[in-house]
Coordinates of N, CA and C in Angstrom, one line a residue:
M22 N 7.6 18.8 -3.2 CA 8.8 18.7 -3.8 C 9.3 17.4 -3.5
S23 N 9.9 16.7 -4.5 CA 10.7 15.3 -4.2 C 12.2 15.5 -4.3
P24 N 12.5 15.2 -3.0 CA 14.2 15.4 -3.0 C 15.1 15.3 -4.3
S25 N 15.8 15.6 -4.2 CA 16.8 15.7 -5.3 C 17.4 14.0 -5.8
G26 N 17.1 13.8 -6.8 CA 17.4 12.4 -7.7 C 16.7 11.3 -6.9
S27 N 15.2 11.5 -6.3 CA 14.4 11.0 -6.5 C 13.7 10.1 -7.0
N28 N 13.0 8.8 -6.9 CA 12.1 7.7 -7.6 C 10.7 7.7 -7.0
K29 N 9.8 8.0 -7.8 CA 8.2 7.4 -7.5 C 7.8 6.2 -8.4
Q30 N 7.3 5.6 -7.6 CA 6.8 4.7 -8.1 C 5.0 4.4 -7.8
W31 N 4.8 4.0 -8.4 CA 3.1 3.8 -8.4 C 2.2 2.3 -8.9
G32 N 1.1 2.0 -8.6 CA 0.5 0.8 -9.1 C -0.7 0.1 -9.1
K33 N -1.3 -0.7 -9.1 CA -2.5 -1.0 -8.7 C -2.1 -2.7 -8.7
Y34 N -2.8 -3.0 -7.7 CA -2.9 -4.2 -7.1 C -4.5 -4.9 -7.0
T35 N -4.7 -6.0 -7.4 CA -5.9 -6.7 -6.8 C -5.5 -8.2 -6.1
N36 N -6.2 -8.5 -5.5 CA -5.9 -9.7 -4.8 C -7.1 -9.8 -3.8
S37 N -7.3 -10.9 -3.6 CA -8.7 -11.5 -2.2 C -8.0 -11.7 -1.1
G38 N -8.7 -11.8 -0.2 CA -8.3 -11.7 1.4 C -7.8 -10.2 2.0
N39 N -7.2 -10.0 3.4 CA -7.4 -8.8 3.8 C -6.1 -8.4 4.0
D40 N -5.2 -9.2 4.6 CA -3.3 -9.1 4.6 C -3.2 -9.5 3.3
R41 N -2.2 -8.2 2.8 CA -1.5 -8.4 1.7 C -0.3 -7.7 1.7
V42 N 0.5 -8.1 0.9 CA 2.1 -7.4 0.4 C 2.1 -7.3 -0.9
I43 N 2.6 -5.7 -1.2 CA 3.0 -5.4 -2.5 C 4.4 -4.9 -2.5
T44 N 4.9 -5.7 -3.5 CA 6.5 -5.4 -3.7 C 6.7 -4.5 -4.7
Y45 N 7.3 -3.3 -4.8 CA 8.0 -2.0 -5.5 C 8.4 -3.1 -6.6
P46 N 8.3 -2.9 -7.9 CA 8.7 -3.1 -9.2 C 10.2 -2.6 -8.9
I47 N 10.9 -2.0 -8.5 CA 12.1 -1.4 -8.0 C 12.7 -1.0 -6.9
A48 N 13.4 -1.9 -6.1 CA 13.8 -1.9 -4.9 C 14.3 -0.5 -4.6
F49 N 14.0 0.2 -3.3 CA 14.6 1.5 -3.2 C 15.6 1.5 -2.3
S50 N 17.2 2.4 -2.5 CA 18.2 2.2 -1.4 C 18.0 3.1 -0.4
E51 N 16.7 3.7 -0.6 CA 16.2 4.5 0.4 C 14.8 4.9 0.1
L52 N 13.9 4.9 1.1 CA 13.0 4.9 1.2 C 12.1 6.2 2.1
Y53 N 11.4 7.0 1.2 CA 11.1 8.3 2.1 C 9.7 8.5 2.8
Y54 N 8.8 7.8 1.5 CA 7.3 7.8 1.8 C 6.5 6.5 1.3
A55 N 5.6 6.1 2.0 CA 5.1 5.0 1.0 C 3.6 4.4 2.1
N56 N 2.6 4.4 0.9 CA 1.1 4.3 1.6 C 0.5 3.5 0.3
V57 N -0.8 3.4 0.8 CA -1.6 2.0 0.0 C -3.0 3.1 0.2
I58 N -3.7 3.0 -1.0 CA -5.0 3.4 -1.0 C -5.7 2.1 -1.4
S59 N -7.6 2.4 -0.8 CA -8.5 1.6 -1.9 C -9.6 2.1 -1.9
S60 N -10.6 1.4 -2.2 CA -11.6 2.5 -2.3 C -12.5 2.9 -1.1
D61 N -13.9 3.5 -1.3 CA -14.3 4.7 -0.2 C -14.7 4.0 0.9
N62 N -14.9 2.3 0.5 CA -15.3 1.6 1.3 C -14.5 0.6 2.0
C63 N -13.5 0.6 2.0 CA -12.2 -0.1 2.2 C -11.3 0.8 2.9
E64 N -10.7 0.7 4.2 CA -9.8 1.4 4.9 C -8.6 0.2 4.8
T65 N -7.5 1.1 4.6 CA -5.9 0.5 4.7 C -5.1 0.7 6.0
F66 N -4.6 -0.2 6.9 CA -4.0 -0.2 7.8 C -2.1 -0.8 7.5
V67 N -1.5 0.4 7.0 CA -0.1 -0.1 6.7 C 0.5 -0.9 8.2
Y68 N 1.4 -1.9 8.3 CA 1.6 -2.2 9.5 C 3.3 -2.8 8.9
G69 N 3.9 -2.8 7.9 CA 5.1 -2.8 7.5 C 5.6 -2.2 6.1
I70 N 6.6 -1.6 6.2 CA 7.0 -0.5 4.9 C 8.8 -0.6 5.1
S71 N 9.1 -1.5 4.0 CA 10.6 -1.6 3.7 C 10.9 -1.1 2.3
N72 N 12.2 -1.7 2.0 CA 13.0 -0.8 0.8 C 12.5 -1.6 -0.4
T73 N 11.7 -2.7 -0.2 CA 11.1 -3.4 -1.1 C 9.6 -3.9 -1.2
N74 N 9.1 -3.5 -0.1 CA 7.5 -3.9 -0.3 C 6.9 -3.1 1.1
I75 N 5.6 -3.4 0.7 CA 4.4 -2.5 2.0 C 3.7 -3.9 2.4
N76 N 3.3 -3.9 3.5 CA 2.7 -4.8 4.1 C 1.0 -4.0 4.4
Y77 N 0.1 -4.5 4.2 CA -0.8 -3.5 5.0 C -2.3 -4.9 5.2
R78 N -3.2 -4.4 5.8 CA -4.5 -5.1 5.8 C -5.8 -4.1 5.5
L79 N -6.6 -5.1 4.8 CA -7.8 -4.1 4.6 C -8.9 -4.2 5.5
C80 N -9.9 -3.1 5.5 CA -10.7 -3.5 6.7 C -12.0 -2.4 6.0
N81 N -13.2 -3.0 6.3 CA -14.6 -2.4 5.4 C -14.8 -1.4 6.3
G82 N -14.1 -0.9 7.2 CA -14.7 0.5 7.7 C -15.8 0.3 8.9
Y83 N -16.4 -0.6 9.3 CA -17.5 -1.0 10.0 C -16.4 -2.1 11.6
N84 N -16.7 -1.3 12.3 CA -16.2 -2.1 13.6 C -14.8 -2.9 13.3
D85 N -14.1 -2.5 12.5 CA -12.9 -3.0 12.4 C -12.7 -4.3 11.9
D86 N -13.9 -4.8 10.9 CA -14.3 -6.0 10.4 C -13.3 -5.9 9.0
R87 N -12.4 -7.2 9.2 CA -11.8 -7.2 7.9 C -12.4 -7.8 6.7
W88 N -11.9 -7.2 5.8 CA -12.2 -7.2 4.3 C -11.7 -8.9 3.8
N89 N -12.7 -9.5 3.2 CA -12.3 -11.0 2.6 C -13.1 -10.8 1.5
G90 N -13.2 -9.8 0.8 CA -13.5 -9.9 -1.3 C -12.2 -9.3 -1.7
T91 N -11.9 -9.6 -2.8 CA -11.4 -9.0 -3.9 C -11.9 -7.4 -4.0
Q92 N -10.5 -6.8 -3.4 CA -10.5 -5.4 -3.9 C -9.5 -4.6 -4.5
T93 N -9.6 -3.9 -5.0 CA -7.9 -3.0 -5.9 C -7.3 -2.1 -5.0
S94 N -6.2 -2.2 -4.4 CA -5.4 -1.3 -3.8 C -4.5 -0.7 -5.1
R95 N -4.0 0.9 -4.4 CA -3.3 1.4 -5.2 C -2.0 1.6 -4.6
L96 N -0.7 1.7 -4.7 CA 0.5 1.8 -4.2 C 1.4 3.2 -4.6
F97 N 1.8 4.0 -3.9 CA 2.4 5.3 -4.1 C 3.4 5.2 -3.2
A98 N 5.0 5.4 -3.9 CA 6.3 5.4 -3.1 C 7.1 6.3 -3.4
V99 N 7.7 6.8 -2.9 CA 8.6 7.8 -3.3 C 10.2 7.6 -2.5
G100 N 11.1 7.8 -3.3 CA 12.5 7.0 -2.5 C 13.6 7.2 -3.7
R101 N 14.7 6.7 -3.4 CA 16.1 6.6 -4.2 C 16.8 5.4 -4.2

């Protein structure tokens, strides 16, 4: 159950490279939770979350190799 008066945002982001930033469509005054997921073969390592964006790195899941191709990521964030 979401906190009273909360907003949810989600979206899809595609870009090449392994270090990425997704800026939320609407900035939160208070952020409760945010995460990013990608395809089965690509892990995400979130290293920065703020009220306006999320920073993460993609990895192919083998020996911490960085992902260098184009990959779709999906954002989910809850706050107010």
